[in-house]
Coordinates of C-alpha atoms and ligand atoms in Angstrom, one line a residue:
X1 CA 7.1 128.0 257.4
X2 CA 8.8 130.8 259.1
X3 CA 9.4 133.9 256.9
X4 CA 13.3 133.6 257.3
X5 CA 13.3 130.1 256.0
X6 CA 11.0 131.0 253.3
X7 CA 13.3 133.7 251.9
X8 CA 16.5 131.6 252.6
X9 CA 15.3 128.9 250.3
X10 CA 17.8 128.8 247.5
X11 CA 15.3 127.5 245.0
X12 CA 13.0 130.4 245.9
X13 CA 15.7 132.9 245.5
X14 CA 16.5 131.6 242.0
X15 CA 12.8 131.6 241.2
X16 CA 12.5 135.2 242.4
X17 CA 15.5 136.3 240.4
X18 CA 14.1 134.7 237.3
X19 CA 10.8 136.5 238.0
X20 CA 12.6 139.9 238.5
X21 CA 14.6 139.3 235.3
X22 CA 11.5 138.5 233.3
X23 CA 9.6 141.5 234.7
X24 CA 12.5 143.8 233.9
X25 CA 12.9 142.5 230.3
X26 CA 9.1 142.7 229.9
X27 CA 9.0 146.5 230.5
X28 CA 9.8 148.0 227.2
X29 CA 11.2 151.4 228.3
X30 CA 13.0 150.6 231.5
X31 CA 16.4 151.0 229.9
X32 CA 18.9 153.3 231.7
X33 CA 18.1 156.6 230.0
X34 CA 18.6 160.0 231.5
X35 CA 15.6 161.4 233.2
X36 CA 15.3 164.4 230.9
X37 CA 16.9 166.0 227.9
X38 CA 17.3 169.4 226.4
X39 CA 15.9 169.9 222.9
X40 CA 15.7 172.7 220.4
X41 CA 13.6 173.2 217.3
X42 CA 14.1 175.9 214.7
X43 CA 11.1 177.6 213.2
X44 CA 12.1 179.7 210.1
X45 CA 10.0 182.1 208.2
X46 CA 10.0 182.0 204.4
X47 CA 8.3 183.4 201.4
X48 CA 8.1 181.6 198.1
X49 CA 10.3 183.6 195.8
X50 CA 12.7 181.3 193.9
X51 CA 12.0 179.0 190.9
X52 CA 12.8 175.3 190.8
X53 CA 14.2 175.1 187.3
X54 CA 17.9 175.2 188.3
X55 CA 21.0 173.1 187.8
X56 CA 22.5 171.0 190.6
X57 CA 24.9 173.9 191.3
X58 CA 21.9 176.3 191.4
X59 CA 20.0 174.0 193.7
X60 CA 23.0 173.7 196.0
X61 CA 23.4 177.5 196.1
X62 CA 19.7 178.0 197.0
X63 CA 19.8 175.3 199.7
X64 CA 23.2 176.6 201.0
X65 CA 21.5 179.9 202.1
X66 CA 19.4 177.9 204.5
X67 CA 22.3 175.6 205.5
X68 CA 24.3 178.7 206.6
X69 CA 21.4 179.8 208.7
X70 CA 21.1 176.2 210.1
X71 CA 24.8 176.5 211.2
X72 CA 24.1 179.6 213.2
X73 CA 21.1 177.9 214.9
X74 CA 23.1 174.7 215.6
X75 CA 25.8 176.8 217.3
X76 CA 23.2 178.6 219.4
X77 CA 21.4 175.3 220.2
X78 CA 24.7 173.9 221.5
X79 CA 25.3 177.0 223.5
X80 CA 21.9 176.3 225.2
X81 CA 23.2 172.8 225.9
X82 CA 20.7 171.2 223.6
X83 CA 21.3 167.5 223.0
X84 CA 19.1 167.4 219.9
X85 CA 18.1 169.9 217.3
X86 CA 15.1 169.5 214.9
X87 CA 14.7 171.4 211.7
X88 CA 11.3 171.6 209.9
X89 CA 9.9 169.9 206.9
X90 CA 10.9 171.6 203.6
X91 CA 13.4 173.6 205.6
X92 CA 15.9 173.6 202.8
X93 CA 13.6 174.6 199.9
X94 CA 10.1 175.7 201.1
X95 CA 10.8 179.0 199.4
X96 CA 11.0 177.4 196.0
X97 CA 8.0 177.6 193.6
X98 CA 6.7 175.2 191.1
X99 CA 8.4 171.9 191.9
X100 CA 7.9 169.2 189.4
X101 CA 9.2 165.6 189.6
X102 CA 12.0 166.6 187.3
X103 CA 12.9 170.0 188.7
X104 CA 13.1 168.8 192.3
X105 CA 15.7 166.1 191.3
X106 CA 18.6 168.6 191.6
X107 CA 17.6 169.2 195.2
X108 CA 17.9 165.4 196.1
X109 CA 20.7 163.2 197.2
X110 CA 21.3 159.5 197.5
X111 CA 21.3 158.6 201.2
X112 CA 22.4 155.1 202.3
X113 CA 20.3 153.0 204.8
X114 CA 22.0 153.4 208.2
X115 CA 20.9 149.9 209.1
X116 CA 23.1 148.6 206.2
X117 CA 25.9 151.2 206.2
X118 CA 26.0 151.4 209.9
X119 CA 28.8 154.0 210.4
X120 CA 28.2 156.3 207.4
X121 CA 29.7 159.6 208.4
X122 CA 29.7 161.9 205.5
X123 CA 31.7 164.6 207.4
X124 CA 34.7 162.2 207.4
X125 CA 34.4 161.5 203.7
X126 CA 36.4 164.5 202.6
X127 CA 37.5 163.2 199.3
X128 CA 34.3 161.4 198.2
X129 CA 33.2 161.8 194.6
X130 CA 29.6 161.0 195.7
X131 CA 27.2 164.0 195.3
X132 CA 26.4 164.3 199.0
X133 CA 27.1 168.0 199.7
X134 CA 24.1 168.6 201.8
X135 CA 24.5 165.4 203.8
X136 CA 28.2 166.3 204.5
X137 CA 27.2 169.7 205.8
X138 CA 24.5 168.4 208.1
X139 CA 26.8 165.6 209.3
X140 CA 29.6 168.2 210.0
X141 CA 27.1 170.5 211.8
X142 CA 26.2 167.7 214.2
X143 CA 29.8 166.7 214.7
X144 CA 31.1 170.2 215.2
X145 CA 28.4 171.1 217.7
X146 CA 28.3 167.7 219.4
X147 CA 24.5 167.2 219.2
X148 CA 21.9 165.1 217.3
X149 CA 20.5 166.9 214.3
X150 CA 17.2 166.0 212.6
X151 CA 16.8 167.5 209.2
X152 CA 14.2 167.1 206.5
X153 CA 15.9 166.6 203.1
X154 CA 15.0 165.4 199.6
X155 CA 16.2 161.8 198.8
X156 CA 16.7 160.1 195.5
X157 CA 17.0 156.3 195.1
X158 CA 17.9 154.9 191.6
X159 CA 15.9 151.9 190.5
X160 CA 15.4 149.8 187.4
X161 CA 12.1 150.4 185.7
X162 CA 10.2 147.4 184.2
X163 CA 6.5 146.8 183.8
X164 CA 6.4 144.5 186.8
X165 CA 8.2 146.7 189.3
X166 CA 7.1 149.7 191.3
X167 CA 10.1 151.7 190.0
X168 CA 8.8 154.8 188.3
X169 CA 9.4 155.2 184.6
X170 CA 12.2 157.8 185.2
X171 CA 14.2 155.2 187.0
X172 CA 14.3 156.7 190.4
X173 CA 12.3 156.9 193.6
X174 CA 12.1 160.4 195.2
X175 CA 11.3 160.7 198.9
X176 CA 10.5 163.3 201.5
X177 CA 13.0 162.1 204.1
X178 CA 14.2 162.9 207.6
X179 CA 17.9 162.2 208.3
X180 CA 19.3 162.1 211.9
X181 CA 23.0 162.5 212.5
X182 CA 24.5 161.8 215.9
X183 CA 27.1 163.9 217.7
X184 CA 29.9 162.1 215.8
X185 CA 28.3 163.0 212.5
X186 CA 27.2 159.5 211.8
X187 CA 23.8 158.8 210.1
X188 CA 21.6 157.0 212.6
X189 CA 18.1 157.3 211.0
X190 CA 16.6 157.7 207.5
X191 CA 12.9 158.0 207.7
X192 CA 10.8 158.4 204.5
X193 CA 7.4 160.2 204.7
X194 CA 4.6 157.7 204.4
X195 CA 1.5 159.9 204.1
X196 CA 2.3 162.5 201.4
X197 CA 0.0 165.5 201.3
X198 CA -0.3 166.9 197.8
X199 CA 3.4 166.2 196.9
X200 CA 3.2 164.7 193.4
X201 CA 7.0 164.9 193.0
X202 CA 7.6 162.4 195.8
X203 CA 7.0 158.7 196.0
X204 CA 5.4 156.8 198.9
X205 CA 7.9 154.3 200.3
X206 CA 7.1 150.7 199.5
X207 CA 7.7 149.5 203.1
X208 CA 7.3 151.4 206.3
X209 CA 10.6 151.6 208.2
X210 CA 10.4 153.7 211.3
X211 CA 14.2 153.7 211.8
X212 CA 14.1 154.1 215.6
X213 CA 17.3 155.2 217.2
X214 CA 18.7 155.1 220.7
X215 CA 20.5 157.9 222.5
X216 CA 21.8 158.2 226.1
X217 CA 18.7 160.3 226.8
X218 CA 16.0 158.1 225.3
X219 CA 14.6 156.1 222.4
X220 CA 13.5 158.3 219.4
X221 CA 11.9 158.1 216.0
X222 CA 10.6 160.8 213.7
X223 CA 7.4 161.3 211.7
X224 CA 6.8 163.9 209.0
X225 CA 3.8 166.3 209.0
X226 CA 0.6 164.4 207.7
X227 CA 2.0 161.1 209.1
X228 CA 1.0 162.3 212.6
X229 CA -2.7 162.2 211.5
X230 CA -2.5 158.4 211.4
X231 CA -2.7 157.2 214.9
X232 CA -1.4 153.7 214.1
X233 CA 1.9 155.2 213.1
X234 CA 2.3 156.4 216.7
X235 CA 0.9 153.2 218.2
X236 CA 3.5 151.2 216.2
X237 CA 6.3 153.4 217.5
X238 CA 5.0 153.0 221.0
X239 CA 5.0 149.3 220.6
X240 CA 8.7 149.6 219.7
X241 CA 9.3 151.5 223.0
X242 CA 9.4 154.9 221.4
X243 CA 7.9 157.6 223.6
X244 CA 9.7 160.6 222.1
X245 CA 8.6 161.5 218.6
X246 CA 10.5 164.2 216.6
X247 CA 8.2 165.9 214.2
X248 CA 9.4 168.1 211.3
X249 CA 6.4 169.5 209.6
X250 CA 5.0 172.3 207.5
X251 CA 1.5 172.3 208.9
X252 CA -1.2 174.3 207.4
X253 CA -3.3 176.2 210.0
X254 CA -7.0 175.6 209.3
X255 CA -9.1 177.1 212.1
X256 CA -11.1 176.1 214.0
X257 CA -10.3 172.4 213.7
X258 CA -6.8 172.0 212.4
X259 CA -4.6 174.7 214.0
X260 CA -1.1 173.2 214.3
X261 CA -0.4 173.8 218.1
X262 CA -3.8 172.7 219.5
X263 CA -4.0 169.7 217.3
X264 CA -0.5 168.5 217.9
X265 CA -0.8 169.0 221.6
X266 CA -4.1 167.0 221.5
X267 CA -2.4 164.1 219.6
X268 CA 0.5 164.1 222.2
X269 CA -2.0 164.0 225.0
X270 CA -4.3 161.4 223.6
X271 CA -1.2 159.2 222.8
X272 CA 0.6 159.8 226.0
X273 CA 3.9 160.7 224.3
X274 CA 6.5 163.5 224.0
X275 CA 6.0 165.2 220.7
X276 CA 8.6 167.7 219.5
X277 CA 7.3 169.7 216.6
X278 CA 9.4 171.9 214.2
X279 CA 7.1 173.8 211.9
X280 CA 7.9 176.5 209.3
X281 CA 6.2 179.8 208.9
X282 CA 5.2 180.2 205.3
X283 CA 4.1 183.6 204.1
X284 CA 2.0 183.3 201.0
X285 CA 2.0 186.8 199.6
X286 CA -1.0 186.2 197.5
X287 CA -2.7 184.1 200.1
X288 CA -4.7 182.4 197.4
X289 CA -3.1 179.0 196.8
X290 CA -2.3 178.1 200.4
X291 CA -2.9 179.0 204.0
X292 CA -0.5 180.2 206.6
X293 CA 1.6 177.6 208.3
X294 CA 3.6 177.8 211.5
X295 CA 3.3 177.0 215.3
X296 CA 6.1 174.8 216.7
X297 CA 6.4 173.4 220.2
X298 CA 7.1 170.7 222.8
X299 CA 4.1 168.7 223.9
X300 CA 4.4 166.4 226.9
X301 CA 1.3 164.2 226.6
X302 CA 1.9 162.6 230.0
X303 CA 2.0 165.9 232.1
X304 CA 0.0 168.1 229.8
X305 CA 2.8 170.6 229.7
X306 CA 2.8 172.3 226.4
X307 CA 5.2 175.1 225.3
X308 CA 5.0 176.5 221.9
X309 CA 5.5 179.6 219.8
X310 CA 4.3 181.2 216.6
X311 CA 7.3 183.5 216.4
X312 CA 10.2 182.6 214.0
X313 CA 13.4 181.5 215.7
X314 CA 15.1 178.8 217.9
X315 CA 13.0 177.3 220.7
X316 CA 14.5 175.3 223.5
X317 CA 12.9 173.1 226.2
X318 CA 13.7 170.5 228.8
X319 CA 11.7 167.3 228.2
X320 CA 11.1 164.7 230.9
X321 CA 11.4 161.2 229.7
X322 CA 8.4 159.0 230.1
X323 CA 9.7 156.0 232.0
X324 CA 7.3 153.2 231.2
X325 CA 5.0 152.0 228.5
X326 CA 1.9 154.3 228.6
X327 CA -1.4 153.4 227.0
X328 CA -3.1 155.9 224.8
X329 CA -6.1 157.6 226.3
X330 CA -8.7 156.3 223.9
X331 CA -11.9 154.9 225.2
X332 CA -15.3 154.0 223.8
X333 CA -17.6 157.1 224.0
X334 CA -21.2 156.5 225.1
X335 CA -24.0 157.7 222.9
X336 CA -25.7 160.9 224.1
X337 CA -29.0 162.5 223.6
X338 CA -28.4 166.0 222.1
X339 CA -30.9 168.8 222.9
X340 CA -33.9 169.1 220.6
X341 CA -33.2 171.2 217.5
X342 CA -34.6 174.6 218.0
X343 CA -35.7 177.0 215.3
X344 CA -32.4 178.6 215.0
X345 CA -31.2 179.4 211.5
X346 CA -28.5 177.0 210.3
X347 CA -25.7 178.7 208.4
X348 CA -23.2 176.9 206.0
X349 CA -19.9 178.8 206.1
X350 CA -17.0 177.2 204.3
X351 CA -13.6 177.6 205.9
X352 CA -10.7 176.3 203.8
X353 CA -12.9 174.2 201.6
X354 CA -14.5 172.6 204.7
X355 CA -18.3 172.9 204.9
X356 CA -19.7 173.6 208.3
X357 CA -23.3 173.6 209.6
X358 CA -23.4 176.3 212.3
X359 CA -25.9 178.1 214.6
X360 CA -25.2 181.2 216.5
X361 CA -25.5 181.3 220.3
X362 CA -28.0 184.1 220.5
X363 CA -29.1 183.6 224.1
X364 CA -27.5 184.2 227.5
X365 CA -27.8 180.5 228.2
X366 CA -29.2 177.5 226.4
X367 CA -29.2 173.9 225.3
X368 CA -28.7 173.8 221.6
X369 CA -27.7 171.3 218.9
X370 CA -26.8 171.2 215.2
X371 CA -26.6 168.2 213.0
X372 CA -24.5 167.0 210.0
X373 CA -26.7 165.7 207.2
X374 CA -28.8 163.9 209.8
X375 CA -25.9 161.5 210.4
X376 CA -24.7 162.9 213.7
X377 CA -25.4 165.8 215.9
X378 CA -23.4 168.0 218.3
X379 CA -24.9 169.3 221.5
X380 CA -24.0 172.3 223.6
X381 CA -25.2 173.4 227.1
X382 CA -23.8 176.8 227.9
X383 CA -24.2 179.9 230.0
X384 CA -22.3 183.1 229.4
X385 CA -20.5 184.8 232.3
X386 CA -22.3 188.1 231.4
X387 CA -25.5 188.9 229.6
X388 CA -24.5 189.0 225.9
X389 CA -24.9 191.8 223.4
X390 CA -23.9 192.1 219.8
X391 CA -20.2 192.6 220.7
X392 CA -19.5 188.9 220.9
X393 CA -20.6 186.2 218.5
X394 CA -20.1 182.5 219.2
X395 CA -21.1 179.7 216.9
X396 CA -21.7 176.0 217.4
X397 CA -20.6 174.1 214.4
X398 CA -20.4 170.6 213.0
X399 CA -18.3 169.3 210.1
X400 CA -17.2 166.1 208.5
X401 CA -13.8 166.3 206.8
X402 CA -10.5 164.4 206.4
X403 CA -12.2 161.3 208.0
X404 CA -13.3 163.1 211.1
X405 CA -16.6 164.0 212.6
X406 CA -16.1 167.3 214.4
X407 CA -18.0 169.3 217.0
X408 CA -16.8 172.9 217.5
X409 CA -17.6 176.1 219.3
X410 CA -15.8 179.2 218.0
X411 CA -15.6 182.9 218.4
X412 CA -16.8 185.2 215.7
X413 CA -16.2 184.8 212.0
X414 CA -12.7 183.4 211.9
X415 CA -10.4 184.3 209.1
X416 CA -7.8 181.7 208.3
X417 CA -4.9 181.5 210.6
X418 CA -5.8 184.7 212.4
X419 CA -6.7 184.9 216.1
X420 CA -9.9 187.0 216.4
X421 CA -9.5 190.0 218.7
X422 CA -12.8 190.8 220.1
X423 CA -14.0 194.3 221.1
X424 CA -15.6 193.1 224.3
X425 CA -13.4 190.5 225.9
X426 CA -15.2 190.1 229.2
X427 CA -18.2 188.9 227.3
X428 CA -16.2 186.1 225.7
X429 CA -16.3 184.1 228.9
X430 CA -18.6 181.3 229.9
X431 CA -19.9 180.5 233.4
X432 CA -20.2 176.9 232.1
X433 CA -20.0 175.1 228.8
X434 CA -20.5 171.5 227.8
X435 CA -19.8 170.2 224.3
X436 CA -20.7 166.6 223.2
X437 CA -21.8 164.5 220.3
X438 CA -24.8 162.3 219.8
X439 CA -22.6 159.5 218.5
X440 CA -18.9 159.1 218.0
X441 CA -18.2 155.9 215.9
X442 CA -14.7 155.3 217.2
X443 CA -12.8 155.8 220.4
X444 CA -10.3 158.1 218.7
X445 CA -11.4 161.4 220.1
X446 CA -9.0 164.4 220.0
X447 CA -10.2 167.3 222.2
X448 CA -8.9 170.9 222.0
X449 CA -9.7 174.0 224.0
X450 CA -8.0 177.3 223.1
X451 CA -8.4 180.4 225.2
X452 CA -7.1 183.7 224.1
X453 CA -5.5 186.8 225.6
X454 CA -5.8 189.1 222.5
X455 CA -2.2 188.7 221.5
X456 CA -2.0 185.0 221.2
X457 CA -3.7 181.9 222.4
X458 CA -3.3 179.3 225.0
X459 CA -3.9 175.6 224.6
X460 CA -5.4 173.9 227.8
X461 CA -4.4 170.5 229.1
X462 CA -7.3 168.1 228.2
X463 CA -7.0 166.6 231.7
X464 CA -8.6 169.8 233.0
X465 CA -11.7 169.5 230.8
X466 CA -12.1 166.3 229.0
X467 CA -13.9 163.1 230.1
X468 CA -15.8 160.4 228.3
X469 CA -16.0 162.1 225.0
X470 CA -17.2 165.5 226.2
X471 CA -15.7 168.8 227.1
X472 CA -16.8 170.5 230.3
X473 CA -15.5 173.8 231.6
X474 CA -16.7 176.4 234.1
X475 CA -15.7 180.0 234.5
X476 CA -13.5 180.1 231.4
X477 CA -11.0 182.6 230.2
X478 CA -12.1 184.3 226.9
X479 CA -12.7 181.4 224.6
X480 CA -11.2 181.2 221.1
X481 CA -12.6 177.8 220.2
X482 CA -13.1 174.3 221.5
X483 CA -13.4 171.2 219.4
X484 CA -13.9 167.4 219.5
X485 CA -12.5 165.6 216.6
X486 CA -13.5 161.9 216.2
X487 CA -11.2 160.2 213.8
X488 CA -12.4 157.3 211.7
X489 CA -9.5 155.0 211.1
X490 CA -9.7 152.1 208.7
X491 CA -7.2 150.3 210.9
X492 CA -7.6 149.9 214.6
X493 CA -4.4 150.5 216.5
X494 CA -3.3 148.0 219.1
X495 CA -3.9 149.3 222.6
X496 CA -1.8 146.8 224.5
X497 CA 1.6 145.9 222.9
X498 CA 2.0 142.3 221.9
X499 CA 5.4 142.4 223.6
X500 CA 3.8 143.2 227.0
X501 CA 1.3 140.4 226.7
X502 CA 3.9 137.8 225.6
X503 CA 6.2 138.8 228.4
X504 CA 3.5 138.4 231.0
X505 CA 2.7 135.0 229.5
X506 CA 6.4 134.1 229.6
X507 CA 6.6 135.0 233.3
X508 CA 3.6 132.9 234.1
X509 CA 5.0 130.0 232.1
X510 CA 8.4 130.2 233.9
X511 CA 6.6 130.4 237.3
X512 CA 4.6 127.2 236.6
X513 CA 7.7 125.4 235.3
X514 CA 9.8 126.4 238.4
X515 CA 7.0 125.3 240.7
X516 CA 6.7 121.9 239.0
X517 CA 10.5 121.4 239.6
X518 CA 10.4 122.3 243.3
Ligands
LIG601 C1 12.2 179.3 185.4 O1 10.8 179.4 185.3 C2 10.3 180.7 185.4 C3 8.8 180.6 185.4 O2 8.4 179.7 184.4 C4 10.9 181.6 184.4 O3 10.4 182.9 184.5 C5 12.4 181.6 184.5 O4 12.9 182.4 183.4 C6 12.9 180.2 184.4 N1 14.3 180.2 184.7 C7 15.2 179.5 184.1 C8 16.6 179.6 184.5 O5 14.9 178.8 183.1
LIG602 C1 27.0 151.4 201.6 O1 27.6 150.1 201.9 C2 27.8 149.4 200.7 C3 28.3 148.0 201.1 O2 29.3 148.2 202.0 C4 28.7 150.0 199.7 O3 28.8 149.3 198.6 C5 28.1 151.4 199.4 O4 29.0 152.1 198.6 C6 27.8 152.2 200.6 N1 27.1 153.3 200.2 C7 27.5 154.5 200.6 C8 26.7 155.6 200.1 O5 28.4 154.7 201.4
LIG603 C1 41.8 163.9 201.0 O1 42.7 164.2 200.0 C2 43.8 165.0 200.4 C3 44.6 165.5 199.2 O2 44.8 164.4 198.3 C4 44.6 164.2 201.4 O3 45.7 165.0 201.9 C5 43.8 163.8 202.6 O4 44.5 163.0 203.5 C6 42.5 163.1 202.1 N1 41.6 162.9 203.2 C7 41.2 161.7 203.5 C8 40.2 161.6 204.7 O5 41.4 160.7 202.9
LIG604 C1 5.8 140.5 184.2 O1 4.8 139.6 184.8 C2 4.2 138.9 183.8 C3 3.0 138.1 184.4 O2 3.2 137.9 185.8 C4 5.2 137.9 183.2 O3 4.6 137.1 182.2 C5 6.3 138.7 182.6 O4 7.3 137.8 182.1 C6 6.9 139.6 183.6 N1 7.8 140.5 182.9 C7 9.0 140.9 183.4 C8 9.9 141.8 182.6 O5 9.4 140.4 184.5
LIG605 C1 16.8 173.2 231.4 O1 17.3 172.8 232.6 C2 18.6 173.4 233.0 C3 19.1 172.7 234.2 O2 18.1 172.6 235.2 C4 18.4 174.9 233.1 O3 19.6 175.5 233.4 C5 17.9 175.4 231.8 O4 17.6 176.8 231.9 C6 16.6 174.7 231.4 N1 16.3 175.1 230.0 C7 15.1 175.5 229.6 C8 14.9 175.9 228.2 O5 14.1 175.5 230.4
LIG606 C1 -38.1 180.3 217.9 O1 -39.4 180.0 218.4 C2 -39.8 180.7 219.5 C3 -41.2 180.1 220.0 O2 -42.0 179.9 218.9 C4 -39.9 182.2 219.2 O3 -40.3 182.9 220.4 C5 -38.5 182.6 218.8 O4 -38.5 184.0 218.4 C6 -38.0 181.8 217.6 N1 -36.7 182.1 217.4 C7 -36.2 182.4 216.2 C8 -34.7 182.7 216.1 O5 -36.9 182.3 215.2
LIG607 C1 -29.9 172.4 229.9 O1 -29.9 171.1 230.3 C2 -29.5 170.9 231.6 C3 -29.5 169.4 232.0 O2 -29.0 168.7 230.9 C4 -30.4 171.6 232.6 O3 -29.9 171.5 233.9 C5 -30.4 173.1 232.2 O4 -31.4 173.7 233.0 C6 -30.8 173.3 230.8 N1 -30.6 174.7 230.4 C7 -31.5 175.3 229.7 C8 -31.2 176.8 229.5 O5 -32.4 174.8 229.2
LIG608 C1 -22.3 195.7 224.9 O1 -22.0 196.0 226.3 C2 -20.9 196.8 226.5 C3 -20.7 197.0 228.0 O2 -21.5 196.3 228.8 C4 -21.2 198.2 225.9 O3 -20.1 199.0 226.1 C5 -21.4 197.9 224.4 O4 -21.7 199.1 223.8 C6 -22.5 196.9 224.2 N1 -22.6 196.7 222.7 C7 -23.7 196.6 222.1 C8 -23.6 196.4 220.6 O5 -24.8 196.8 222.6
LIG609 C1 -17.9 186.3 207.8 O1 -17.5 187.5 207.3 C2 -17.6 187.7 206.0 C3 -17.0 189.1 205.6 O2 -17.0 189.9 206.7 C4 -19.1 187.7 205.6 O3 -19.3 187.8 204.3 C5 -19.7 186.3 206.1 O4 -21.1 186.3 205.9 C6 -19.4 186.1 207.5 N1 -19.8 184.7 207.9 C7 -20.4 184.4 209.0 C8 -20.6 182.9 209.2 O5 -20.7 185.2 209.8

């Protein structure tokens, strides 16, 4: 059959168009979104000074100080042509001490489900008697500045207590909630934090509702702080076609494993998503009860472009939309033989309640290892750029905490949240360095490499150093730390979306049917 005849066949053309249609509908993120969008996050700085035992009017007055500040930021974000602005977790009341379940109640509002009340626009409800002062202000802020606003607020939902219900005895659920208002001031998403982190005054929602929302510049959803630590939350969102995740948080910096920026960048990279993080800088004057928080940024997992800041203020970036469904970068890690344990002295420092087993890198070069309770070992092959002397001290460490096995190399004796400034920077460089584990149980490995330039640190794109569960770098900049975190999940995320599989099956089925009819 000649090619012309072949393509002129009407049947075939119908068949082809069915095929094209099916293929199009099977690609989850092929909708007509803009290529990129401009987004701002606001990173405030606060100190705990106020008490929580106030009336509703008192609570509103306390929150209003921050709302006034939000309004200034929203105006500036609009001036920078931002289409979306994200405020951090606890942004309206992080400075308030001693919340209890009762004392936080005055900071909460009843917020309808935008899936039910689909055009709820508090800014237009001038004469409402409902107690929605904060919602009205955020809604008006979005409307006035014509942008999407993501704010973390406290939510109250009345319920009827009886012994068979999950309703608390005080007759209300209290949630840590993200609200999103669109440029008309209409509520488009109400997401309740699922993985609370030492927040006894809030309830865990009974059902997970991601409350995905569409904009002309992409499909979005939000997560809150500790939620991001649970990879299946991200995989579920990806299965719904969400590749842009907005992330209000108040993340506690716990070096060397859990610094906000490197960890969030690593999660975005491993998951192949755009992650937009709004963190809050909390000064703890006593420094006893908590550790410093802070570090916000824009992490493009696909390209490895990360921009971030530890300075308070408004940050703005252009994000490129990821155009198609991207698989996460998890793969099974082969077992490796770690070097034989030498006779180095093993130390047991405790950073932020986390016990480490560490050895010091005392030689110019070497192959060393350290093990955790004989369950798993971390190996390191390294050579310094210059002969070492006492001015620089690096440690190889291993830890097991928060459901991770971790291997880490870090500079000096790190104090919490602080970037060590070494006396002899040239000696903090490696000619080559390879970090690996004897055995990672799961494919969920999150790599981080942080180099430093005295003032601040830089997070490297894992593409440049990570492969098959190991970190390898040559001729490094001065190294702050490098880590491999292996997360042990109780639930295995789906790596290929069910939708993709079923669409492929559908295409095949239609093809077979059409051929039978020819
Ligand atoms: C709130 O509690 C603090 C600390 O317990 C106390 O000093 C303060 O007087 C209380 N304020 C009010 C208005 O009750
Ligand atoms: C939400 O919609 C329901 C049904 O229309 C209505 O009864 C309710 O008052 C609305 N809630 C709010 C807060 O607007
Ligand atoms: C609110 O009430 C005022 C005064 O009663 C009235 O003029 C105005 O039209 C009302 N606004 C709306 C949106 O109903
Ligand atoms: C609670 O459940 C028990 C057993 O399932 C049942 O006997 C009882 O009637 C229920 N009580 C209420 C208030 O629903
Ligand atoms: C974003 O892109 C626009 C248009 O190219 C440019 O004018 C603006 O400076 C960029 N903003 C940032 C924060 O990079
Ligand atoms: C380790 O053993 C070797 C060989 O026995 C010895 O030369 C070296 O000094 C020992 N190192 C330490 C830190 O004890
Ligand atoms: C470390 O092991 C590598 C191979 O795994 C080897 O090439 C190198 O010579 C070893 N280095 C030292 C200092 O033993
Ligand atoms: C380490 O070497 C540097 C320069 O090579 C020198 O200035 C410094 O004094 C040395 N430090 C120690 C503790 O030997
Ligand atoms: C870290 O520094 C503190 C105080 O300077 C010291 O007590 C501690 O032993 C050091 N830890 C390590 C692992 O060097």
